[in-house]
Coordinates of C-alpha atoms in Angstrom, one line a residue:
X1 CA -19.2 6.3 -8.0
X2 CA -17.5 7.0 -4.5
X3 CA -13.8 6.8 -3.9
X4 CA -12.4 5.7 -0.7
X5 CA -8.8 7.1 -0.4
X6 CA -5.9 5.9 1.8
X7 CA -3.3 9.2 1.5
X8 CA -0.4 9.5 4.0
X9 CA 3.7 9.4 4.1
X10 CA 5.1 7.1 6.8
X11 CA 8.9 7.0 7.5
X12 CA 10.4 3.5 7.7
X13 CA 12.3 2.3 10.6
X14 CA 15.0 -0.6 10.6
X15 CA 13.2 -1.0 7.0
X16 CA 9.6 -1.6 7.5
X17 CA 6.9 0.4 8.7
X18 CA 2.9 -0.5 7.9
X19 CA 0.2 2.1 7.4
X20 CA -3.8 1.5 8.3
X21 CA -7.0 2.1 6.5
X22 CA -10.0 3.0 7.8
X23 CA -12.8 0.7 8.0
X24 CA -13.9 0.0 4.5
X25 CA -17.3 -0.7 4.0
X26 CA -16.5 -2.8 0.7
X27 CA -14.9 -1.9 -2.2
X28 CA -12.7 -2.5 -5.1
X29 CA -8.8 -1.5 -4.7
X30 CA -8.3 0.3 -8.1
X31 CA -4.7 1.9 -7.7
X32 CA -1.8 1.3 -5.3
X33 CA 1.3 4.1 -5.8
X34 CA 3.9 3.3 -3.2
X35 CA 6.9 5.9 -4.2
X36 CA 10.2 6.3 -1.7
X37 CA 11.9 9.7 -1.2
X38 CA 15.3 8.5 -3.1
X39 CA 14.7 7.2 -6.0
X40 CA 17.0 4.6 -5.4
X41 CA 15.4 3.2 -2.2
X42 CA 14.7 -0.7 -2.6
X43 CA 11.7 -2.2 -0.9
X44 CA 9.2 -4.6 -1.0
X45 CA 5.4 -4.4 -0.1
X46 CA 2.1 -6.1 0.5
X47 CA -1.3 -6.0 1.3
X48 CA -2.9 -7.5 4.3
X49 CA -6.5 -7.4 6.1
X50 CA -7.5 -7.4 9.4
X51 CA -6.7 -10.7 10.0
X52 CA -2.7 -10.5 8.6
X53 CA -3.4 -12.7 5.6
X54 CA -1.5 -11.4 2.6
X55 CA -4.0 -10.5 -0.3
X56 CA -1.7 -9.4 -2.2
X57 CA 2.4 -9.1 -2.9
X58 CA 3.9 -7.2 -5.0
X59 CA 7.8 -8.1 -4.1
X60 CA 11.0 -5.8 -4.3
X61 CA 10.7 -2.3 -6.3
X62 CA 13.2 0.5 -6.5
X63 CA 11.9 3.7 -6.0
X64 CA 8.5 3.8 -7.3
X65 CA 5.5 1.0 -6.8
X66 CA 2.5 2.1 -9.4
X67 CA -0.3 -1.0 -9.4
X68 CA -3.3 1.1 -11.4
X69 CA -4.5 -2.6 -13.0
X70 CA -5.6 -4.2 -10.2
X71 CA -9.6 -5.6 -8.9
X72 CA -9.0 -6.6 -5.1
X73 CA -12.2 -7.0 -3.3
X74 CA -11.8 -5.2 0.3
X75 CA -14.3 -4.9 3.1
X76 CA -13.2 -4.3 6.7
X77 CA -9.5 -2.7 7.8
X78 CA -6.3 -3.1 5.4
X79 CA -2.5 -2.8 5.8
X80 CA 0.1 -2.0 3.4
X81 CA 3.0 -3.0 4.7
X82 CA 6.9 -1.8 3.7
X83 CA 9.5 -3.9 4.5
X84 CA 13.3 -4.9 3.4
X85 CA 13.6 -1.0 2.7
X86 CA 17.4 0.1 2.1
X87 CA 17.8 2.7 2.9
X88 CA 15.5 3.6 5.5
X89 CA 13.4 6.4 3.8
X90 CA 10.2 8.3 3.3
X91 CA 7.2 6.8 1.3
X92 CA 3.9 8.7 -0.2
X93 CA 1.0 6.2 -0.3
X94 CA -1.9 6.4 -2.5
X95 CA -4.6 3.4 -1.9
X96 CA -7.8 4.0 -3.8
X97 CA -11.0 2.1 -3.7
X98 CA -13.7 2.2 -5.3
X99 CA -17.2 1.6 -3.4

């Protein structure tokens, strides 16, 4: 089994910010781990492809996005996208798929 990993920390800015994968030959996204600096941070995220349609949407969180029961077929290049964050902050992403 190969695992395709998207691993970076982006810094929002007026409270979104998006972050692109690689092309992905096809895969299934496994795990999502979107976790602010503050622990108090509020934000909301989603999944796009390299078209802009949403796949998927997982609404507002505070502090800590962990999605480690999902089975999202992806083939091509992907966004995860931050917005409505408040504060502005720092995230660590985690997007793993499995090819």
């Amino acid at each position: 089994m190969t695992i395709y990993e998207v691993k970076t920390s982006i810094t929002t800015a007026s409270g979104s910010v998006t972050t692109t994968s690689l092309r992905i030959l096809g895969g299934i996204c496994r795990y999502v781990l979107v976790r602010a600096n503050t622990s108090t941070t509020v934000f909301r995220v989603n999944l796009q492809d390299e078209d802009s349609v949403r796949l998927m949407d997982w609404g507002f969180h505070t502090g800590e996005l962990v999605d480690a029961n999902i089975s999202i077929p992806l083939a091509g290049v992907h966004r995860l996208q931050l917005t409505n964050a408040s504060p502005d902050d720092t995230f660590t992403i985690r997007l793993r798929v499995e090819e």
